[in-house]
Amino acid sequence: MLEGENVYFRTQNGDSLHYTRDGSFELQNQNGTLSLVNSSGNPILDTNGNAITFNSDPVKLAISDTGEIVATDATGNEQTYQLSIAKINRPEALTNVGGNEFSLQDNEQLELVAPGEEFKTRQGFLEMSNVDLANETTEMISTQRLLQFQSQAIKMADEMMGLANTIKR
């Protein structure tokens, strides 16, 4: 999970650079090496803009609060990477491209964030939905009652028109 306002992981989708808050990472075999990818299968980038790849199968993978990834293989060798985190100054400039990913048309609104500044990563956590179930249920009931009231009003108006037509004859 990524904590911080307007901060996103950087991913590579073909030739395009995408941004996501989806912290559900997986290891995927790509051309004989293991790559760290998001749930859409797109490689996660490090601070140099390269895909994060591992030489051997890590038995332990740890991500610190600052976004540092330490992968330890069976022989005890460690590989260290730093997640590339971007801060989008105007998130309304992001375009949804699907799969929890966004693209940015105007790169002037982007700044790369130094490790430990303005964000924290949490291993083993996923971001919560911003939907309040109790509030949404209350809104749904309120809307349903409003529709019932309007339906009753239309029915009564129709009956009054029918009564007026019979009196007129």
Tab-separated table of N, CA and C in Angstrom:
chain	number	residue	atom	x	y	z
A	1	MET	N	0.845	-1.169	0.000
A	1	MET	CA	0.000	0.000	0.000
A	1	MET	C	0.889	1.231	0.000
A	2	LEU	N	0.430	2.266	-0.616
A	2	LEU	CA	1.176	3.509	-0.719
A	2	LEU	C	0.426	4.589	0.056
A	3	GLU	N	1.067	5.117	1.101
A	3	GLU	CA	0.480	6.194	1.889
A	3	GLU	C	1.077	7.516	1.440
A	4	GLY	N	0.223	8.486	1.234
A	4	GLY	CA	0.675	9.811	0.825
A	4	GLY	C	-0.313	10.396	-0.158
A	5	GLU	N	-0.311	11.690	-0.243
A	5	GLU	CA	-1.269	12.361	-1.108
A	5	GLU	C	-0.696	12.550	-2.506
A	6	ASN	N	-1.454	12.113	-3.507
A	6	ASN	CA	-1.114	12.269	-4.919
A	6	ASN	C	0.202	11.602	-5.298
A	7	VAL	N	0.528	10.471	-4.668
A	7	VAL	CA	1.730	9.728	-5.024
A	7	VAL	C	1.333	8.400	-5.661
A	8	TYR	N	2.124	7.972	-6.653
A	8	TYR	CA	1.797	6.803	-7.452
A	8	TYR	C	3.067	6.004	-7.759
A	9	PHE	N	2.908	4.681	-7.875
A	9	PHE	CA	3.983	3.830	-8.381
A	9	PHE	C	4.077	4.063	-9.880
A	10	ARG	N	5.284	3.986	-10.415
A	10	ARG	CA	5.469	4.107	-11.865
A	10	ARG	C	5.593	2.713	-12.470
A	11	THR	N	4.859	2.482	-13.560
A	11	THR	CA	4.897	1.192	-14.256
A	11	THR	C	5.159	1.426	-15.732
A	12	GLN	N	5.611	0.371	-16.401
A	12	GLN	CA	5.875	0.431	-17.844
A	12	GLN	C	4.849	-0.435	-18.550
A	13	ASN	N	4.139	0.148	-19.511
A	13	ASN	CA	3.170	-0.600	-20.306
A	13	ASN	C	3.554	-0.412	-21.765
A	14	GLY	N	4.328	-1.351	-22.299
A	14	GLY	CA	4.853	-1.194	-23.660
A	14	GLY	C	5.808	-0.018	-23.680
A	15	ASP	N	5.519	0.960	-24.528
A	15	ASP	CA	6.344	2.171	-24.591
A	15	ASP	C	5.817	3.278	-23.696
A	16	SER	N	4.682	3.052	-23.060
A	16	SER	CA	4.031	4.087	-22.252
A	16	SER	C	4.401	3.961	-20.781
A	17	LEU	N	4.482	5.103	-20.136
A	17	LEU	CA	4.709	5.170	-18.697
A	17	LEU	C	3.354	5.374	-18.032
A	18	HIS	N	3.009	4.485	-17.096
A	18	HIS	CA	1.735	4.581	-16.398
A	18	HIS	C	1.972	4.763	-14.911
A	19	TYR	N	0.915	5.192	-14.214
A	19	TYR	CA	0.974	5.444	-12.781
A	19	TYR	C	-0.164	4.686	-12.118
A	20	THR	N	0.108	4.114	-10.939
A	20	THR	CA	-0.913	3.347	-10.242
A	20	THR	C	-0.708	3.435	-8.741
A	21	ARG	N	-1.788	3.254	-8.000
A	21	ARG	CA	-1.705	3.121	-6.548
A	21	ARG	C	-1.933	1.664	-6.156
A	22	ASP	N	-2.089	0.797	-7.152
A	22	ASP	CA	-2.309	-0.624	-6.935
A	22	ASP	C	-1.008	-1.252	-6.446
A	23	GLY	N	-0.964	-1.592	-5.169
A	23	GLY	CA	0.243	-2.153	-4.579
A	23	GLY	C	0.237	-3.664	-4.524
A	24	SER	N	-0.619	-4.304	-5.294
A	24	SER	CA	-0.681	-5.764	-5.330
A	24	SER	C	0.348	-6.267	-6.339
A	25	PHE	N	1.606	-6.426	-5.884
A	25	PHE	CA	2.700	-6.824	-6.768
A	25	PHE	C	2.852	-8.334	-6.798
A	26	GLU	N	3.376	-8.828	-7.919
A	26	GLU	CA	3.626	-10.252	-8.108
A	26	GLU	C	4.972	-10.420	-8.792
A	27	LEU	N	5.523	-11.616	-8.688
A	27	LEU	CA	6.721	-11.960	-9.454
A	27	LEU	C	6.280	-12.729	-10.685
A	28	GLN	N	6.824	-12.342	-11.847
A	28	GLN	CA	6.417	-12.976	-13.096
A	28	GLN	C	7.672	-13.292	-13.915
A	29	ASN	N	7.716	-14.489	-14.473
A	29	ASN	CA	8.848	-14.887	-15.301
A	29	ASN	C	8.716	-14.235	-16.670
A	30	GLN	N	9.683	-13.387	-17.001
A	30	GLN	CA	9.686	-12.713	-18.302
A	30	GLN	C	11.062	-12.906	-18.925
A	31	ASN	N	11.109	-13.701	-19.980
A	31	ASN	CA	12.350	-13.973	-20.715
A	31	ASN	C	13.447	-14.546	-19.818
A	32	GLY	N	13.104	-15.446	-18.916
A	32	GLY	CA	14.089	-16.111	-18.086
A	32	GLY	C	14.470	-15.386	-16.809
A	33	THR	N	13.993	-14.171	-16.606
A	33	THR	CA	14.258	-13.458	-15.357
A	33	THR	C	12.927	-13.170	-14.676
A	34	LEU	N	12.987	-13.029	-13.373
A	34	LEU	CA	11.774	-12.711	-12.621
A	34	LEU	C	11.620	-11.202	-12.531
A	35	SER	N	10.442	-10.714	-12.884
A	35	SER	CA	10.153	-9.290	-12.830
A	35	SER	C	9.072	-9.021	-11.793
A	36	LEU	N	9.182	-7.879	-11.145
A	36	LEU	CA	8.141	-7.430	-10.223
A	36	LEU	C	7.099	-6.696	-11.055
A	37	VAL	N	5.859	-7.197	-11.038
A	37	VAL	CA	4.795	-6.623	-11.863
A	37	VAL	C	3.584	-6.301	-10.998
A	38	ASN	N	2.705	-5.443	-11.517
A	38	ASN	CA	1.459	-5.155	-10.806
A	38	ASN	C	0.401	-6.176	-11.224
A	39	SER	N	-0.822	-6.012	-10.746
A	39	SER	CA	-1.878	-6.993	-11.020
A	39	SER	C	-2.249	-7.059	-12.503
A	40	SER	N	-1.888	-6.031	-13.290
A	40	SER	CA	-2.140	-6.047	-14.732
A	40	SER	C	-1.003	-6.705	-15.502
A	41	GLY	N	0.097	-7.057	-14.809
A	41	GLY	CA	1.239	-7.693	-15.456
A	41	GLY	C	2.261	-6.716	-15.993
A	42	ASN	N	2.129	-5.435	-15.667
A	42	ASN	CA	3.077	-4.434	-16.140
A	42	ASN	C	4.227	-4.275	-15.149
A	43	PRO	N	5.469	-4.205	-15.649
A	43	PRO	CA	6.634	-4.106	-14.762
A	43	PRO	C	6.619	-2.834	-13.917
A	44	ILE	N	7.047	-2.993	-12.661
A	44	ILE	CA	7.211	-1.871	-11.736
A	44	ILE	C	8.603	-1.302	-11.971
A	45	LEU	N	8.719	0.018	-11.977
A	45	LEU	CA	10.002	0.664	-12.275
A	45	LEU	C	10.744	1.065	-11.013
A	46	ASP	N	12.080	1.082	-11.123
A	46	ASP	CA	12.911	1.593	-10.034
A	46	ASP	C	13.192	3.074	-10.281
A	47	THR	N	13.994	3.694	-9.420
A	47	THR	CA	14.243	5.139	-9.536
A	47	THR	C	15.012	5.505	-10.799
A	48	ASN	N	15.685	4.544	-11.435
A	48	ASN	CA	16.400	4.804	-12.691
A	48	ASN	C	15.497	4.631	-13.907
A	49	GLY	N	14.242	4.236	-13.687
A	49	GLY	CA	13.304	4.026	-14.789
A	49	GLY	C	13.414	2.654	-15.410
A	50	ASN	N	14.115	1.725	-14.746
A	50	ASN	CA	14.261	0.357	-15.250
A	50	ASN	C	13.282	-0.561	-14.528
A	51	ALA	N	12.869	-1.616	-15.240
A	51	ALA	CA	11.996	-2.617	-14.618
A	51	ALA	C	12.772	-3.325	-13.511
A	52	ILE	N	12.094	-3.620	-12.416
A	52	ILE	CA	12.727	-4.324	-11.290
A	52	ILE	C	12.735	-5.812	-11.614
A	53	THR	N	13.946	-6.366	-11.792
A	53	THR	CA	14.106	-7.783	-12.124
A	53	THR	C	15.074	-8.435	-11.147
A	54	PHE	N	14.903	-9.740	-10.968
A	54	PHE	CA	15.734	-10.493	-10.035
A	54	PHE	C	16.481	-11.579	-10.796
A	55	ASN	N	17.772	-11.772	-10.444
A	55	ASN	CA	18.604	-12.778	-11.109
A	55	ASN	C	18.174	-14.192	-10.765
A	56	SER	N	17.749	-14.399	-9.524
A	56	SER	CA	17.326	-15.729	-9.090
A	56	SER	C	16.020	-15.596	-8.313
A	57	ASP	N	15.410	-16.737	-8.044
A	57	ASP	CA	14.132	-16.752	-7.351
A	57	ASP	C	14.321	-16.333	-5.889
A	58	PRO	N	13.775	-15.183	-5.473
A	58	PRO	CA	13.956	-14.763	-4.075
A	58	PRO	C	13.117	-15.614	-3.125
A	59	VAL	N	13.737	-15.999	-2.001
A	59	VAL	CA	12.995	-16.734	-0.975
A	59	VAL	C	12.390	-15.760	0.029
A	60	LYS	N	12.943	-14.553	0.064
A	60	LYS	CA	12.422	-13.520	0.958
A	60	LYS	C	12.433	-12.194	0.204
A	61	LEU	N	11.316	-11.496	0.296
A	61	LEU	CA	11.173	-10.207	-0.362
A	61	LEU	C	10.613	-9.234	0.663
A	62	ALA	N	11.357	-8.174	0.958
A	62	ALA	CA	10.931	-7.201	1.974
A	62	ALA	C	10.910	-5.808	1.362
A	63	ILE	N	9.863	-5.055	1.691
A	63	ILE	CA	9.735	-3.671	1.224
A	63	ILE	C	9.666	-2.781	2.454
A	64	SER	N	10.580	-1.819	2.538
A	64	SER	CA	10.636	-0.930	3.699
A	64	SER	C	9.651	0.225	3.539
A	65	ASP	N	9.489	1.030	4.599
A	65	ASP	CA	8.607	2.206	4.555
A	65	ASP	C	9.046	3.217	3.505
A	66	THR	N	10.341	3.228	3.190
A	66	THR	CA	10.873	4.192	2.224
A	66	THR	C	10.793	3.684	0.793
A	67	GLY	N	10.281	2.469	0.597
A	67	GLY	CA	10.127	1.922	-0.746
A	67	GLY	C	11.326	1.129	-1.222
A	68	GLU	N	12.225	0.789	-0.320
A	68	GLU	CA	13.390	-0.016	-0.697
A	68	GLU	C	12.991	-1.489	-0.683
A	69	ILE	N	13.310	-2.184	-1.779
A	69	ILE	CA	13.007	-3.604	-1.908
A	69	ILE	C	14.299	-4.385	-1.726
A	70	VAL	N	14.291	-5.340	-0.806
A	70	VAL	CA	15.440	-6.224	-0.599
A	70	VAL	C	14.973	-7.648	-0.856
A	71	ALA	N	15.590	-8.276	-1.879
A	71	ALA	CA	15.258	-9.654	-2.236
A	71	ALA	C	16.439	-10.536	-1.867
A	72	THR	N	16.169	-11.591	-1.101
A	72	THR	CA	17.206	-12.527	-0.676
A	72	THR	C	16.926	-13.878	-1.318
A	73	ASP	N	17.950	-14.447	-1.976
A	73	ASP	CA	17.766	-15.765	-2.597
A	73	ASP	C	18.166	-16.869	-1.617
A	74	ALA	N	18.099	-18.112	-2.066
A	74	ALA	CA	18.346	-19.268	-1.201
A	74	ALA	C	19.780	-19.315	-0.676
A	75	THR	N	20.735	-18.720	-1.405
A	75	THR	CA	22.137	-18.733	-0.963
A	75	THR	C	22.471	-17.550	-0.065
A	76	GLY	N	21.518	-16.668	0.159
A	76	GLY	CA	21.745	-15.512	1.030
A	76	GLY	C	22.165	-14.253	0.299
A	77	ASN	N	22.283	-14.317	-1.027
A	77	ASN	CA	22.631	-13.125	-1.808
A	77	ASN	C	21.446	-12.167	-1.829
A	78	GLU	N	21.743	-10.882	-1.692
A	78	GLU	CA	20.686	-9.871	-1.676
A	78	GLU	C	20.776	-8.972	-2.898
A	79	GLN	N	19.619	-8.601	-3.400
A	79	GLN	CA	19.505	-7.573	-4.435
A	79	GLN	C	18.631	-6.471	-3.864
A	80	THR	N	19.039	-5.224	-4.065
A	80	THR	CA	18.304	-4.092	-3.510
A	80	THR	C	17.861	-3.164	-4.635
A	81	TYR	N	16.621	-2.730	-4.563
A	81	TYR	CA	16.050	-1.778	-5.514
A	81	TYR	C	15.286	-0.709	-4.741
A	82	GLN	N	15.107	0.433	-5.367
A	82	GLN	CA	14.298	1.505	-4.803
A	82	GLN	C	13.108	1.734	-5.726
A	83	LEU	N	11.888	1.609	-5.190
A	83	LEU	CA	10.683	1.851	-5.990
A	83	LEU	C	10.661	3.286	-6.487
A	84	SER	N	10.235	3.457	-7.718
A	84	SER	CA	10.079	4.798	-8.283
A	84	SER	C	8.683	5.304	-7.941
A	85	ILE	N	8.631	6.356	-7.140
A	85	ILE	CA	7.366	6.944	-6.718
A	85	ILE	C	7.274	8.336	-7.321
A	86	ALA	N	6.149	8.617	-7.974
A	86	ALA	CA	5.936	9.923	-8.596
A	86	ALA	C	4.845	10.667	-7.850
A	87	LYS	N	5.051	11.961	-7.683
A	87	LYS	CA	4.006	12.808	-7.111
A	87	LYS	C	3.392	13.593	-8.267
A	88	ILE	N	2.092	13.476	-8.394
A	88	ILE	CA	1.363	14.181	-9.453
A	88	ILE	C	0.759	15.424	-8.811
A	89	ASN	N	1.237	16.595	-9.208
A	89	ASN	CA	0.771	17.845	-8.599
A	89	ASN	C	-0.691	18.138	-8.901
A	90	ARG	N	-1.135	17.772	-10.089
A	90	ARG	CA	-2.543	17.954	-10.462
A	90	ARG	C	-3.105	16.600	-10.874
A	91	PRO	N	-3.677	15.842	-9.924
A	91	PRO	CA	-4.174	14.509	-10.278
A	91	PRO	C	-5.295	14.538	-11.309
A	92	GLU	N	-5.956	15.675	-11.478
A	92	GLU	CA	-7.008	15.754	-12.502
A	92	GLU	C	-6.423	15.685	-13.909
A	93	ALA	N	-5.090	15.821	-14.036
A	93	ALA	CA	-4.435	15.704	-15.340
A	93	ALA	C	-4.221	14.238	-15.729
A	94	LEU	N	-4.516	13.311	-14.814
A	94	LEU	CA	-4.371	11.886	-15.105
A	94	LEU	C	-5.542	11.388	-15.942
A	95	THR	N	-5.249	10.500	-16.872
A	95	THR	CA	-6.270	9.873	-17.703
A	95	THR	C	-6.330	8.400	-17.346
A	96	ASN	N	-7.516	7.897	-17.023
A	96	ASN	CA	-7.689	6.492	-16.662
A	96	ASN	C	-7.528	5.635	-17.915
A	97	VAL	N	-6.568	4.706	-17.883
A	97	VAL	CA	-6.355	3.813	-19.020
A	97	VAL	C	-6.816	2.393	-18.705
A	98	GLY	N	-7.442	2.199	-17.541
A	98	GLY	CA	-7.983	0.900	-17.150
A	98	GLY	C	-7.001	0.095	-16.318
A	99	GLY	N	-7.522	-0.888	-15.614
A	99	GLY	CA	-6.691	-1.763	-14.800
A	99	GLY	C	-5.993	-1.040	-13.664
A	100	ASN	N	-6.648	-0.046	-13.061
A	100	ASN	CA	-6.075	0.749	-11.968
A	100	ASN	C	-4.840	1.520	-12.397
A	101	GLU	N	-4.721	1.826	-13.676
A	101	GLU	CA	-3.562	2.561	-14.182
A	101	GLU	C	-4.015	3.860	-14.839
A	102	PHE	N	-3.111	4.833	-14.754
A	102	PHE	CA	-3.373	6.155	-15.313
A	102	PHE	C	-2.191	6.577	-16.166
A	103	SER	N	-2.459	7.438	-17.139
A	103	SER	CA	-1.376	8.044	-17.903
A	103	SER	C	-1.447	9.546	-17.674
A	104	LEU	N	-0.335	10.202	-17.904
A	104	LEU	CA	-0.235	11.637	-17.687
A	104	LEU	C	0.126	12.293	-19.006
A	105	GLN	N	-0.731	13.175	-19.469
A	105	GLN	CA	-0.493	13.826	-20.752
A	105	GLN	C	0.581	14.903	-20.651
A	106	ASP	N	0.584	15.617	-19.538
A	106	ASP	CA	1.484	16.753	-19.376
A	106	ASP	C	2.507	16.427	-18.289
A	107	ASN	N	3.749	16.088	-18.698
A	107	ASN	CA	4.766	15.673	-17.735
A	107	ASN	C	5.251	16.802	-16.834
A	108	GLU	N	4.823	18.040	-17.082
A	108	GLU	CA	5.212	19.143	-16.207
A	108	GLU	C	4.589	19.009	-14.821
A	109	GLN	N	3.515	18.224	-14.716
A	109	GLN	CA	2.813	18.074	-13.448
A	109	GLN	C	3.414	16.966	-12.588
A	110	LEU	N	4.555	16.401	-13.010
A	110	LEU	CA	5.137	15.233	-12.369
A	110	LEU	C	6.447	15.594	-11.684
A	111	GLU	N	6.640	15.050	-10.485
A	111	GLU	CA	7.949	15.126	-9.849
A	111	GLU	C	8.205	13.797	-9.159
A	112	LEU	N	9.440	13.307	-9.287
A	112	LEU	CA	9.799	12.063	-8.616
A	112	LEU	C	10.103	12.388	-7.168
A	113	VAL	N	9.622	11.548	-6.273
A	113	VAL	CA	9.745	11.803	-4.847
A	113	VAL	C	10.945	11.021	-4.310
A	114	ALA	N	11.756	11.690	-3.513
A	114	ALA	CA	12.904	11.030	-2.893
A	114	ALA	C	12.416	10.024	-1.853
A	115	PRO	N	13.182	8.944	-1.648
A	115	PRO	CA	12.765	7.916	-0.674
A	115	PRO	C	12.500	8.507	0.704
A	116	GLY	N	11.351	8.132	1.264
A	116	GLY	CA	11.004	8.556	2.614
A	116	GLY	C	10.361	9.919	2.704
A	117	GLU	N	10.306	10.659	1.594
A	117	GLU	CA	9.674	11.984	1.608
A	117	GLU	C	8.253	11.869	1.068
A	118	GLU	N	7.300	12.398	1.779
A	118	GLU	CA	5.915	12.546	1.339
A	118	GLU	C	5.166	11.238	1.113
A	119	PHE	N	5.792	10.093	1.362
A	119	PHE	CA	5.082	8.827	1.195
A	119	PHE	C	5.670	7.768	2.115
A	120	LYS	N	4.882	6.716	2.321
A	120	LYS	CA	5.331	5.515	3.009
A	120	LYS	C	4.729	4.319	2.283
A	121	THR	N	5.513	3.273	2.165
A	121	THR	CA	4.978	2.035	1.611
A	121	THR	C	4.733	1.067	2.756
A	122	ARG	N	3.689	0.279	2.625
A	122	ARG	CA	3.331	-0.691	3.649
A	122	ARG	C	3.242	-2.061	2.992
A	123	GLN	N	4.103	-2.977	3.416
A	123	GLN	CA	4.073	-4.328	2.883
A	123	GLN	C	2.961	-5.115	3.555
A	124	GLY	N	2.191	-5.853	2.740
A	124	GLY	CA	1.120	-6.689	3.271
A	124	GLY	C	-0.204	-5.970	3.425
A	125	PHE	N	-0.302	-4.739	2.958
A	125	PHE	CA	-1.539	-3.966	3.057
A	125	PHE	C	-2.013	-3.601	1.652
A	126	LEU	N	-3.321	-3.468	1.495
A	126	LEU	CA	-3.902	-2.944	0.266
A	126	LEU	C	-4.723	-1.721	0.616
A	127	GLU	N	-4.809	-0.783	-0.308
A	127	GLU	CA	-5.549	0.446	-0.066
A	127	GLU	C	-7.037	0.152	0.054
A	128	MET	N	-7.676	0.818	1.013
A	128	MET	CA	-9.111	0.632	1.208
A	128	MET	C	-9.898	1.380	0.150
A	129	SER	N	-11.113	0.929	-0.064
A	129	SER	CA	-12.029	1.625	-0.951
A	129	SER	C	-12.474	2.920	-0.284
A	130	ASN	N	-12.780	3.917	-1.092
A	130	ASN	CA	-13.233	5.181	-0.532
A	130	ASN	C	-14.757	5.264	-0.454
A	131	VAL	N	-15.423	4.103	-0.478
A	131	VAL	CA	-16.881	4.038	-0.399
A	131	VAL	C	-17.277	3.717	1.038
A	132	ASP	N	-18.161	4.548	1.607
A	132	ASP	CA	-18.692	4.309	2.940
A	132	ASP	C	-20.011	3.569	2.767
A	133	LEU	N	-20.031	2.297	3.137
A	133	LEU	CA	-21.191	1.436	2.900
A	133	LEU	C	-22.442	1.953	3.611
A	134	ALA	N	-22.305	2.404	4.856
A	134	ALA	CA	-23.465	2.899	5.604
A	134	ALA	C	-24.055	4.136	4.930
A	135	ASN	N	-23.195	5.035	4.506
A	135	ASN	CA	-23.649	6.259	3.841
A	135	ASN	C	-24.332	5.942	2.507
A	136	GLU	N	-23.749	5.030	1.733
A	136	GLU	CA	-24.324	4.679	0.430
A	136	GLU	C	-25.669	3.973	0.598
A	137	THR	N	-25.815	3.125	1.602
A	137	THR	CA	-27.088	2.442	1.860
A	137	THR	C	-28.166	3.453	2.250
A	138	THR	N	-27.804	4.403	3.102
A	138	THR	CA	-28.745	5.456	3.502
A	138	THR	C	-29.188	6.275	2.290
A	139	GLU	N	-28.234	6.615	1.420
A	139	GLU	CA	-28.568	7.369	0.203
A	139	GLU	C	-29.500	6.566	-0.701
A	140	MET	N	-29.256	5.268	-0.830
A	140	MET	CA	-30.090	4.422	-1.675
A	140	MET	C	-31.517	4.358	-1.137
A	141	ILE	N	-31.677	4.186	0.176
A	141	ILE	CA	-33.014	4.141	0.790
A	141	ILE	C	-33.725	5.473	0.599
A	142	SER	N	-33.015	6.562	0.794
A	142	SER	CA	-33.592	7.897	0.625
A	142	SER	C	-34.057	8.109	-0.816
A	143	THR	N	-33.254	7.703	-1.773
A	143	THR	CA	-33.624	7.841	-3.189
A	143	THR	C	-34.821	6.967	-3.522
A	144	GLN	N	-34.842	5.764	-2.978
A	144	GLN	CA	-35.959	4.865	-3.226
A	144	GLN	C	-37.263	5.444	-2.679
A	145	ARG	N	-37.226	6.033	-1.501
A	145	ARG	CA	-38.435	6.654	-0.923
A	145	ARG	C	-38.877	7.863	-1.747
A	146	LEU	N	-37.920	8.620	-2.245
A	146	LEU	CA	-38.244	9.770	-3.087
A	146	LEU	C	-38.969	9.309	-4.353
A	147	LEU	N	-38.485	8.231	-4.961
A	147	LEU	CA	-39.135	7.703	-6.162
A	147	LEU	C	-40.548	7.204	-5.855
A	148	GLN	N	-40.723	6.549	-4.708
A	148	GLN	CA	-42.053	6.091	-4.322
A	148	GLN	C	-42.996	7.274	-4.120
A	149	PHE	N	-42.516	8.352	-3.491
A	149	PHE	CA	-43.328	9.535	-3.265
A	149	PHE	C	-43.728	10.173	-4.596
A	150	GLN	N	-42.772	10.261	-5.523
A	150	GLN	CA	-43.084	10.852	-6.822
A	150	GLN	C	-44.073	9.995	-7.596
A	151	SER	N	-43.938	8.695	-7.479
A	151	SER	CA	-44.881	7.782	-8.143
A	151	SER	C	-46.297	7.980	-7.587
A	152	GLN	N	-46.408	8.130	-6.261
A	152	GLN	CA	-47.709	8.377	-5.625
A	152	GLN	C	-48.287	9.710	-6.102
A	153	ALA	N	-47.457	10.730	-6.223
A	153	ALA	CA	-47.916	12.051	-6.659
A	153	ALA	C	-48.447	11.981	-8.089
A	154	ILE	N	-47.763	11.262	-8.966
A	154	ILE	CA	-48.221	11.115	-10.352
A	154	ILE	C	-49.543	10.345	-10.394
A	155	LYS	N	-49.661	9.301	-9.594
A	155	LYS	CA	-50.891	8.503	-9.544
A	155	LYS	C	-52.065	9.362	-9.068
A	156	MET	N	-51.842	10.185	-8.018
A	156	MET	CA	-52.913	11.040	-7.506
A	156	MET	C	-53.304	12.104	-8.531
A	157	ALA	N	-52.328	12.670	-9.237
A	157	ALA	CA	-52.629	13.671	-10.266
A	157	ALA	C	-53.447	13.047	-11.387
A	158	ASP	N	-53.112	11.804	-11.758
A	158	ASP	CA	-53.857	11.100	-12.804
A	158	ASP	C	-55.303	10.856	-12.371
A	159	GLU	N	-55.491	10.445	-11.093
A	159	GLU	CA	-56.845	10.218	-10.582
A	159	GLU	C	-57.644	11.514	-10.549
A	160	MET	N	-56.998	12.625	-10.177
A	160	MET	CA	-57.685	13.922	-10.152
A	160	MET	C	-58.093	14.353	-11.552
A	161	MET	N	-57.219	14.116	-12.541
A	161	MET	CA	-57.568	14.454	-13.924
A	161	MET	C	-58.747	13.610	-14.407
A	162	GLY	N	-58.757	12.341	-14.029
A	162	GLY	CA	-59.877	11.459	-14.397
A	162	GLY	C	-61.170	11.930	-13.760
A	163	LEU	N	-61.128	12.345	-12.502
A	163	LEU	CA	-62.303	12.848	-11.801
A	163	LEU	C	-62.793	14.151	-12.441
A	164	ALA	N	-61.858	15.025	-12.796
A	164	ALA	CA	-62.229	16.296	-13.434
A	164	ALA	C	-62.877	16.039	-14.795
A	165	ASN	N	-62.395	15.054	-15.528
A	165	ASN	CA	-62.968	14.723	-16.840
A	165	ASN	C	-64.374	14.169	-16.698
A	166	THR	N	-64.639	13.363	-15.675
A	166	THR	CA	-65.987	12.805	-15.494
A	166	THR	C	-66.965	13.886	-15.024
A	167	ILE	N	-66.541	14.854	-14.229
A	167	ILE	CA	-67.418	15.923	-13.777
A	167	ILE	C	-67.752	16.853	-14.935
A	168	LYS	N	-66.811	17.078	-15.836
A	168	LYS	CA	-66.984	17.982	-16.961
A	168	LYS	C	-68.038	17.460	-17.935
A	169	ARG	N	-68.216	16.165	-18.059
A	169	ARG	CA	-69.158	15.575	-19.014
A	169	ARG	C	-70.510	15.689	-18.523
